[in-house]
Short mmCIF file of C-alpha atoms and ligand atoms in Angstrom, two decimals:
data_model
loop_
_atom_site.label_atom_id
_atom_site.label_comp_id
_atom_site.label_asym_id
_atom_site.label_seq_id
_atom_site.Cartn_x
_atom_site.Cartn_y
_atom_site.Cartn_z
CA MET A 264 -49.86 -22.57 -3.69
CA THR A 265 -50.51 -20.08 -6.48
CA VAL A 266 -50.03 -21.20 -10.08
CA PRO A 267 -48.34 -18.50 -12.17
CA THR A 268 -50.40 -16.91 -14.93
CA VAL A 269 -49.48 -16.13 -18.51
CA GLN A 270 -50.58 -12.83 -20.02
CA LEU A 271 -52.53 -13.23 -23.25
CA ASN A 272 -52.48 -10.76 -26.15
CA ASP A 273 -56.13 -9.78 -25.52
CA GLY A 274 -55.46 -8.57 -21.97
CA ASN A 275 -56.69 -11.72 -20.21
CA THR A 276 -54.57 -14.15 -18.22
CA ILE A 277 -54.44 -17.95 -18.09
CA PRO A 278 -53.10 -20.21 -15.32
CA GLN A 279 -49.88 -21.71 -16.69
CA LEU A 280 -50.67 -25.14 -15.22
CA GLY A 281 -53.99 -26.90 -15.70
CA PHE A 282 -55.58 -30.31 -16.07
CA GLY A 283 -56.37 -31.95 -19.43
CA VAL A 284 -59.15 -34.48 -19.96
CA PHE A 285 -58.38 -36.10 -23.32
CA LEU A 286 -59.33 -39.81 -23.07
CA VAL A 287 -61.12 -39.31 -19.76
CA GLU A 288 -64.18 -41.54 -20.14
CA PRO A 289 -67.47 -39.60 -19.99
CA VAL A 290 -68.69 -41.72 -17.05
CA GLU A 291 -65.51 -41.02 -15.09
CA ALA A 292 -65.13 -37.35 -15.96
CA GLU A 293 -67.08 -35.93 -13.01
CA ARG A 294 -65.07 -37.92 -10.46
CA ILE A 295 -61.71 -37.26 -12.09
CA VAL A 296 -62.28 -33.52 -12.58
CA SER A 297 -63.62 -33.26 -9.02
CA GLU A 298 -60.38 -34.83 -7.78
CA ALA A 299 -58.35 -32.41 -9.93
CA LEU A 300 -60.25 -29.43 -8.49
CA GLU A 301 -59.71 -30.78 -4.96
CA THR A 302 -55.99 -31.08 -5.76
CA GLY A 303 -55.96 -27.38 -6.60
CA TYR A 304 -56.19 -27.24 -10.39
CA ARG A 305 -58.26 -24.27 -11.54
CA HIS A 306 -57.73 -24.59 -15.31
CA ILE A 307 -59.47 -27.42 -17.19
CA ASP A 308 -58.82 -28.23 -20.85
CA THR A 309 -61.59 -30.20 -22.60
CA ALA A 310 -63.05 -30.40 -26.13
CA ALA A 311 -66.38 -31.27 -27.70
CA ILE A 312 -64.85 -34.36 -29.28
CA TYR A 313 -63.69 -35.68 -25.86
CA ARG A 314 -67.43 -36.27 -25.09
CA ASN A 315 -66.86 -35.43 -21.43
CA GLU A 316 -68.03 -31.81 -21.24
CA GLU A 317 -71.10 -32.82 -19.18
CA GLY A 318 -68.93 -34.52 -16.58
CA VAL A 319 -66.58 -31.54 -16.48
CA GLY A 320 -69.59 -29.26 -15.97
CA ARG A 321 -71.03 -31.41 -13.19
CA ALA A 322 -67.69 -31.40 -11.37
CA ILE A 323 -67.46 -27.62 -11.66
CA ALA A 324 -71.02 -27.15 -10.38
CA ALA A 325 -70.48 -29.56 -7.48
CA SER A 326 -67.19 -27.94 -6.47
CA GLY A 327 -68.76 -24.67 -5.35
CA ILE A 328 -65.64 -22.88 -6.62
CA PRO A 329 -66.56 -19.36 -7.77
CA ARG A 330 -66.71 -19.20 -11.56
CA ASP A 331 -64.20 -16.36 -11.71
CA GLU A 332 -61.57 -18.59 -10.07
CA LEU A 333 -61.84 -21.17 -12.85
CA PHE A 334 -60.42 -21.16 -16.36
CA VAL A 335 -62.27 -23.48 -18.76
CA THR A 336 -61.21 -24.23 -22.33
CA THR A 337 -63.15 -26.19 -24.91
CA LYS A 338 -62.71 -26.69 -28.65
CA LEU A 339 -64.62 -26.56 -31.93
CA TYR A 340 -64.28 -29.93 -33.64
CA ASN A 341 -63.42 -30.32 -37.32
CA SER A 342 -66.87 -31.51 -38.38
CA ASP A 343 -68.38 -28.31 -36.90
CA GLN A 344 -66.15 -25.89 -38.78
CA GLY A 345 -68.10 -23.16 -40.58
CA THR A 346 -70.20 -20.22 -39.41
CA GLN A 347 -73.62 -21.38 -38.18
CA SER A 348 -72.19 -24.80 -37.31
CA ALA A 349 -69.60 -23.12 -35.07
CA TYR A 350 -72.29 -21.03 -33.36
CA ASP A 351 -74.34 -24.18 -32.78
CA ALA A 352 -71.34 -26.14 -31.50
CA MET A 353 -70.44 -23.38 -29.05
CA GLN A 354 -74.01 -23.28 -27.76
CA LEU A 355 -74.05 -27.06 -27.29
CA SER A 356 -70.70 -27.03 -25.47
CA LEU A 357 -71.95 -24.31 -23.11
CA GLU A 358 -75.13 -26.28 -22.39
CA LYS A 359 -73.13 -29.43 -21.68
CA LEU A 360 -70.70 -27.56 -19.45
CA GLY A 361 -73.55 -25.74 -17.72
CA LEU A 362 -71.71 -22.44 -18.21
CA GLU A 363 -72.68 -19.07 -19.67
CA ARG A 364 -69.25 -18.68 -21.18
CA VAL A 365 -65.93 -20.45 -21.44
CA ASN A 366 -62.63 -18.68 -20.90
CA LEU A 367 -61.07 -19.95 -24.10
CA TYR A 368 -62.54 -21.46 -27.28
CA LEU A 369 -60.18 -23.05 -29.78
CA ILE A 370 -60.41 -24.30 -33.34
CA HIS A 371 -59.25 -27.87 -32.61
CA TRP A 372 -57.42 -28.58 -35.90
CA PRO A 373 -56.91 -26.46 -39.03
CA SER A 374 -58.24 -29.34 -41.15
CA PRO A 375 -56.79 -27.75 -44.32
CA ALA A 376 -58.60 -30.25 -46.54
CA GLN A 377 -61.90 -28.56 -45.57
CA ASP A 378 -60.43 -25.08 -46.03
CA ARG A 379 -62.89 -23.57 -43.55
CA TYR A 380 -60.58 -22.43 -40.77
CA VAL A 381 -60.62 -18.76 -41.82
CA GLU A 382 -64.43 -18.77 -41.90
CA SER A 383 -64.48 -20.60 -38.55
CA TRP A 384 -62.09 -18.06 -37.06
CA ARG A 385 -64.47 -15.23 -38.04
CA ALA A 386 -67.23 -17.15 -36.27
CA LEU A 387 -65.06 -17.37 -33.14
CA GLU A 388 -64.52 -13.60 -33.34
CA GLN A 389 -68.32 -13.21 -33.21
CA LEU A 390 -68.65 -15.68 -30.33
CA ARG A 391 -66.21 -13.59 -28.35
CA LYS A 392 -68.17 -10.41 -29.13
CA ARG A 393 -71.35 -12.18 -27.92
CA GLY A 394 -69.61 -13.03 -24.65
CA GLN A 395 -69.83 -16.80 -25.05
CA THR A 396 -66.07 -17.05 -24.76
CA VAL A 397 -63.64 -14.61 -23.17
CA SER A 398 -60.66 -15.45 -25.39
CA ILE A 399 -60.22 -17.26 -28.70
CA GLY A 400 -57.37 -19.32 -30.01
CA VAL A 401 -56.35 -22.17 -32.25
CA SER A 402 -54.87 -25.62 -31.91
CA ASN A 403 -52.55 -27.60 -34.12
CA PHE A 404 -52.01 -24.58 -36.38
CA MET A 405 -48.68 -24.58 -38.20
CA VAL A 406 -46.97 -21.46 -39.58
CA PRO A 407 -48.84 -21.37 -42.95
CA HIS A 408 -52.21 -21.64 -41.17
CA LEU A 409 -51.29 -18.86 -38.73
CA GLU A 410 -49.96 -16.67 -41.54
CA ARG A 411 -53.28 -16.98 -43.32
CA LEU A 412 -55.29 -16.00 -40.24
CA LEU A 413 -53.05 -13.00 -39.67
CA ALA A 414 -53.37 -11.90 -43.30
CA GLU A 415 -57.12 -12.45 -43.71
CA THR A 416 -58.70 -11.66 -40.33
CA ASP A 417 -58.59 -8.99 -37.62
CA THR A 418 -57.70 -11.03 -34.54
CA VAL A 419 -54.38 -12.62 -33.63
CA PRO A 420 -55.09 -15.91 -31.79
CA ALA A 421 -54.47 -15.65 -28.03
CA VAL A 422 -52.97 -19.14 -27.95
CA ASN A 423 -51.90 -21.98 -30.21
CA GLN A 424 -52.24 -25.40 -28.56
CA ILE A 425 -49.79 -27.79 -30.22
CA GLU A 426 -48.17 -31.14 -29.60
CA LEU A 427 -45.01 -30.28 -27.68
CA HIS A 428 -42.66 -32.42 -25.55
CA PRO A 429 -38.87 -32.93 -25.45
CA TYR A 430 -38.73 -35.04 -28.65
CA HIS A 431 -41.06 -32.68 -30.56
CA GLN A 432 -40.63 -29.03 -29.69
CA GLN A 433 -41.85 -27.37 -32.89
CA PRO A 434 -39.24 -24.59 -32.87
CA GLU A 435 -40.59 -22.95 -36.03
CA VAL A 436 -44.18 -22.52 -34.85
CA THR A 437 -43.23 -21.54 -31.29
CA ALA A 438 -40.85 -18.87 -32.64
CA PHE A 439 -43.64 -17.57 -34.89
CA GLY A 440 -45.95 -17.47 -31.87
CA ALA A 441 -43.40 -15.57 -29.79
CA GLU A 442 -42.92 -13.05 -32.58
CA HIS A 443 -46.66 -12.42 -32.91
CA GLY A 444 -47.71 -12.60 -29.25
CA ILE A 445 -49.44 -15.99 -29.50
CA ALA A 446 -48.96 -17.99 -26.29
CA THR A 447 -47.92 -21.62 -26.71
CA GLU A 448 -49.93 -24.36 -25.03
CA ALA A 449 -48.16 -27.73 -25.02
CA TRP A 450 -50.43 -30.75 -25.50
CA GLY A 451 -49.05 -34.19 -24.75
CA PRO A 452 -46.50 -32.54 -22.44
CA LEU A 453 -45.36 -35.97 -21.25
CA GLY A 454 -45.30 -37.36 -24.78
CA GLN A 455 -48.63 -39.09 -24.04
CA GLY A 456 -46.61 -42.03 -22.68
CA LYS A 457 -45.87 -43.01 -26.30
CA TYR A 458 -42.09 -43.09 -25.87
CA PRO A 459 -40.14 -43.82 -22.70
CA LEU A 460 -39.53 -40.14 -21.95
CA LEU A 461 -39.77 -40.63 -18.19
CA GLU A 462 -37.14 -43.38 -18.24
CA LEU A 463 -34.53 -41.60 -20.34
CA PRO A 464 -31.28 -41.16 -18.37
CA GLU A 465 -31.04 -37.47 -19.36
CA ILE A 466 -34.31 -36.93 -17.47
CA THR A 467 -33.96 -39.36 -14.57
CA ALA A 468 -30.50 -37.98 -13.66
CA ILE A 469 -31.95 -34.49 -13.31
CA ALA A 470 -34.89 -35.87 -11.33
CA ASP A 471 -32.54 -37.66 -8.90
CA ALA A 472 -30.48 -34.50 -8.46
CA HIS A 473 -33.60 -32.56 -7.37
CA GLY A 474 -35.35 -35.35 -5.48
CA LYS A 475 -38.31 -35.00 -7.86
CA SER A 476 -39.94 -37.40 -10.32
CA ALA A 477 -39.12 -37.56 -14.03
CA ALA A 478 -42.63 -36.27 -14.84
CA GLN A 479 -42.10 -33.28 -12.54
CA VAL A 480 -38.80 -32.49 -14.28
CA VAL A 481 -40.39 -32.57 -17.75
CA LEU A 482 -43.32 -30.41 -16.59
CA ARG A 483 -40.94 -27.99 -14.89
CA TRP A 484 -38.97 -27.74 -18.16
CA HIS A 485 -42.20 -26.76 -19.93
CA LEU A 486 -42.99 -24.09 -17.34
CA GLN A 487 -39.49 -22.62 -17.59
CA GLN A 488 -39.82 -22.61 -21.41
CA GLY A 489 -42.93 -20.47 -20.91
CA HIS A 490 -45.39 -23.11 -22.15
CA ILE A 491 -48.88 -23.48 -20.74
CA VAL A 492 -49.41 -27.15 -19.76
CA PHE A 493 -52.32 -29.33 -18.60
CA PRO A 494 -51.06 -32.88 -18.06
CA LYS A 495 -53.70 -35.55 -17.75
CA SER A 496 -53.93 -38.38 -15.25
CA ASN A 497 -56.82 -40.45 -13.96
CA ARG A 498 -54.90 -41.14 -10.75
CA ARG A 499 -55.08 -38.80 -7.80
CA GLU A 500 -51.48 -39.36 -6.71
CA ARG A 501 -50.26 -38.34 -10.16
CA MET A 502 -52.55 -35.31 -10.19
CA VAL A 503 -50.89 -34.25 -6.94
CA GLU A 504 -47.41 -35.00 -8.32
CA ASN A 505 -48.05 -33.03 -11.52
CA PHE A 506 -49.27 -30.05 -9.52
CA ASP A 507 -46.23 -29.99 -7.22
CA LEU A 508 -43.82 -28.10 -9.49
CA PHE A 509 -43.09 -24.89 -7.67
CA ASP A 510 -40.51 -25.79 -5.02
CA PHE A 511 -37.59 -26.40 -7.37
CA GLU A 512 -35.99 -24.92 -10.47
CA LEU A 513 -33.93 -26.41 -13.28
CA SER A 514 -30.56 -24.81 -13.89
CA ALA A 515 -29.83 -23.24 -17.27
CA ASP A 516 -27.68 -26.29 -18.13
CA GLU A 517 -30.41 -28.74 -17.13
CA GLN A 518 -32.96 -26.78 -19.11
CA ALA A 519 -30.65 -26.71 -22.16
CA SER A 520 -29.92 -30.44 -21.93
CA ILE A 521 -33.66 -31.23 -22.21
CA THR A 522 -34.10 -28.73 -25.05
CA ALA A 523 -31.23 -30.52 -26.84
CA MET A 524 -33.35 -33.71 -26.99
CA GLU A 525 -35.42 -32.35 -29.93
CA ARG A 526 -35.73 -34.85 -32.80
CA ALA A 527 -38.96 -33.92 -34.63
CA GLY A 528 -40.55 -36.89 -32.90
CA ARG A 529 -44.26 -36.30 -33.35
CA VAL A 530 -46.47 -38.87 -31.56
CA GLY A 531 -49.90 -37.50 -32.58
CA GLY A 532 -51.68 -36.49 -35.79
CA ASP A 533 -50.07 -34.42 -38.53
CA PRO A 534 -51.83 -31.01 -38.61
CA PHE A 535 -51.45 -30.86 -42.39
CA GLU A 536 -53.20 -34.21 -42.78
CA VAL A 537 -55.86 -34.47 -40.04
CA LYS A 538 -59.30 -34.05 -41.60
P1 NAD B 782 -49.86 -36.28 -21.53
O1 NAD B 782 -48.54 -36.03 -22.14
O2 NAD B 782 -50.39 -35.35 -20.48
O3 NAD B 782 -49.82 -37.77 -21.03
C1 NAD B 782 -50.87 -38.31 -20.31
C2 NAD B 782 -50.43 -39.70 -19.85
O4 NAD B 782 -49.19 -39.61 -19.15
C3 NAD B 782 -51.43 -40.23 -18.85
O5 NAD B 782 -52.40 -41.01 -19.48
C4 NAD B 782 -50.57 -41.06 -17.92
O6 NAD B 782 -50.51 -42.36 -18.42
C5 NAD B 782 -49.21 -40.45 -18.03
N1 NAD B 782 -48.87 -39.66 -16.82
C6 NAD B 782 -49.47 -38.55 -16.35
N2 NAD B 782 -48.86 -38.11 -15.26
C7 NAD B 782 -47.85 -38.96 -15.00
C8 NAD B 782 -46.87 -39.04 -13.98
N3 NAD B 782 -46.80 -38.14 -13.02
N4 NAD B 782 -46.00 -40.07 -14.02
C9 NAD B 782 -46.05 -40.99 -14.99
N5 NAD B 782 -46.95 -40.96 -15.99
C10 NAD B 782 -47.85 -39.96 -15.99
O7 NAD B 782 -50.90 -36.39 -22.76
P2 NAD B 782 -52.34 -35.84 -23.08
O8 NAD B 782 -53.33 -36.15 -22.04
O9 NAD B 782 -52.64 -36.28 -24.46
O10 NAD B 782 -52.11 -34.25 -23.12
C11 NAD B 782 -52.55 -33.38 -22.10
C12 NAD B 782 -53.80 -32.65 -22.51
O11 NAD B 782 -53.58 -31.93 -23.74
C13 NAD B 782 -54.98 -33.56 -22.86
O12 NAD B 782 -55.58 -34.16 -21.74
C14 NAD B 782 -55.85 -32.59 -23.61
O13 NAD B 782 -56.51 -31.71 -22.71
C15 NAD B 782 -54.82 -31.83 -24.44
N6 NAD B 782 -54.65 -32.41 -25.80
C16 NAD B 782 -54.98 -31.63 -26.87
C17 NAD B 782 -54.85 -32.12 -28.15
C18 NAD B 782 -55.20 -31.23 -29.29
O14 NAD B 782 -55.25 -31.71 -30.44
N7 NAD B 782 -55.45 -29.97 -29.07
C19 NAD B 782 -54.38 -33.41 -28.39
C20 NAD B 782 -54.05 -34.19 -27.28
C21 NAD B 782 -54.16 -33.67 -26.00
#
């Protein structure tokens, strides 16, 4: 089974489906990521603040999978924003991951109260030139933050990783991304289990019609919207389920009925407020 890729604005590609490791305990990370790699995932989304980069790195090393078949993302945390601090944070992440370079390095949050995201972005531009990351992007950036990067720096982010699920689709920032060639990565694609998305009749009816699970329907909706997704699960059977998305397709009406569920229902932090 081949996962489709999304073309990025810098000429690189990213597997559209990956595996996220937010809230994966450091002691469990090696086992869980090893299981994900055995399942077939080749794109792993971690972050310095998840404290599990070492486990991710050990799983990658133990897998024997050639490095060029893997896509690894990590993120610069808010407290490391700046120039030298970003260089140091990147170096530390690479050491923990046991890698010479990541495929994608993201500014985790704009943290507007610090007002250092433009400076940090210039540091990421340098990190890419040095070869420590192949692509650079941002996370949790809203339109004003993106507008500032576009006005004040030379590089358009390859991706913007934002909270995105049927109750919170962020139409304004995804439209801005589409207009400027910034790919959208959807974090919390299943709503982080914080509302009963997988029990809603609009979703379960579609799942029954296709003989698939509610989670598979929601993830399939994301793929057909063009989002890049990396659902997280500690359980192997759910890893398998979340990877099994390519033998069915939602109709235009089914797709539209899920899109119509939008209600500005954020479940995570507010990007304008997170420090
Ligand atoms: P998610 O929407 O992927 O939900 C994960 C939860 O859904 C799991 O803990 C599990 O309880 C449940 N689940 C998973 N598969 C299921 C299935 N098949 N059936 C039923 N329940 C299932 O939320 P997430 O992990 O927060 O988001 C995915 C990834 O996005 C993260 O692991 C992380 O890599 C990234 N992320 C990034 C940010 C950011 O600020 N950039 C924030 C949060 C998450």
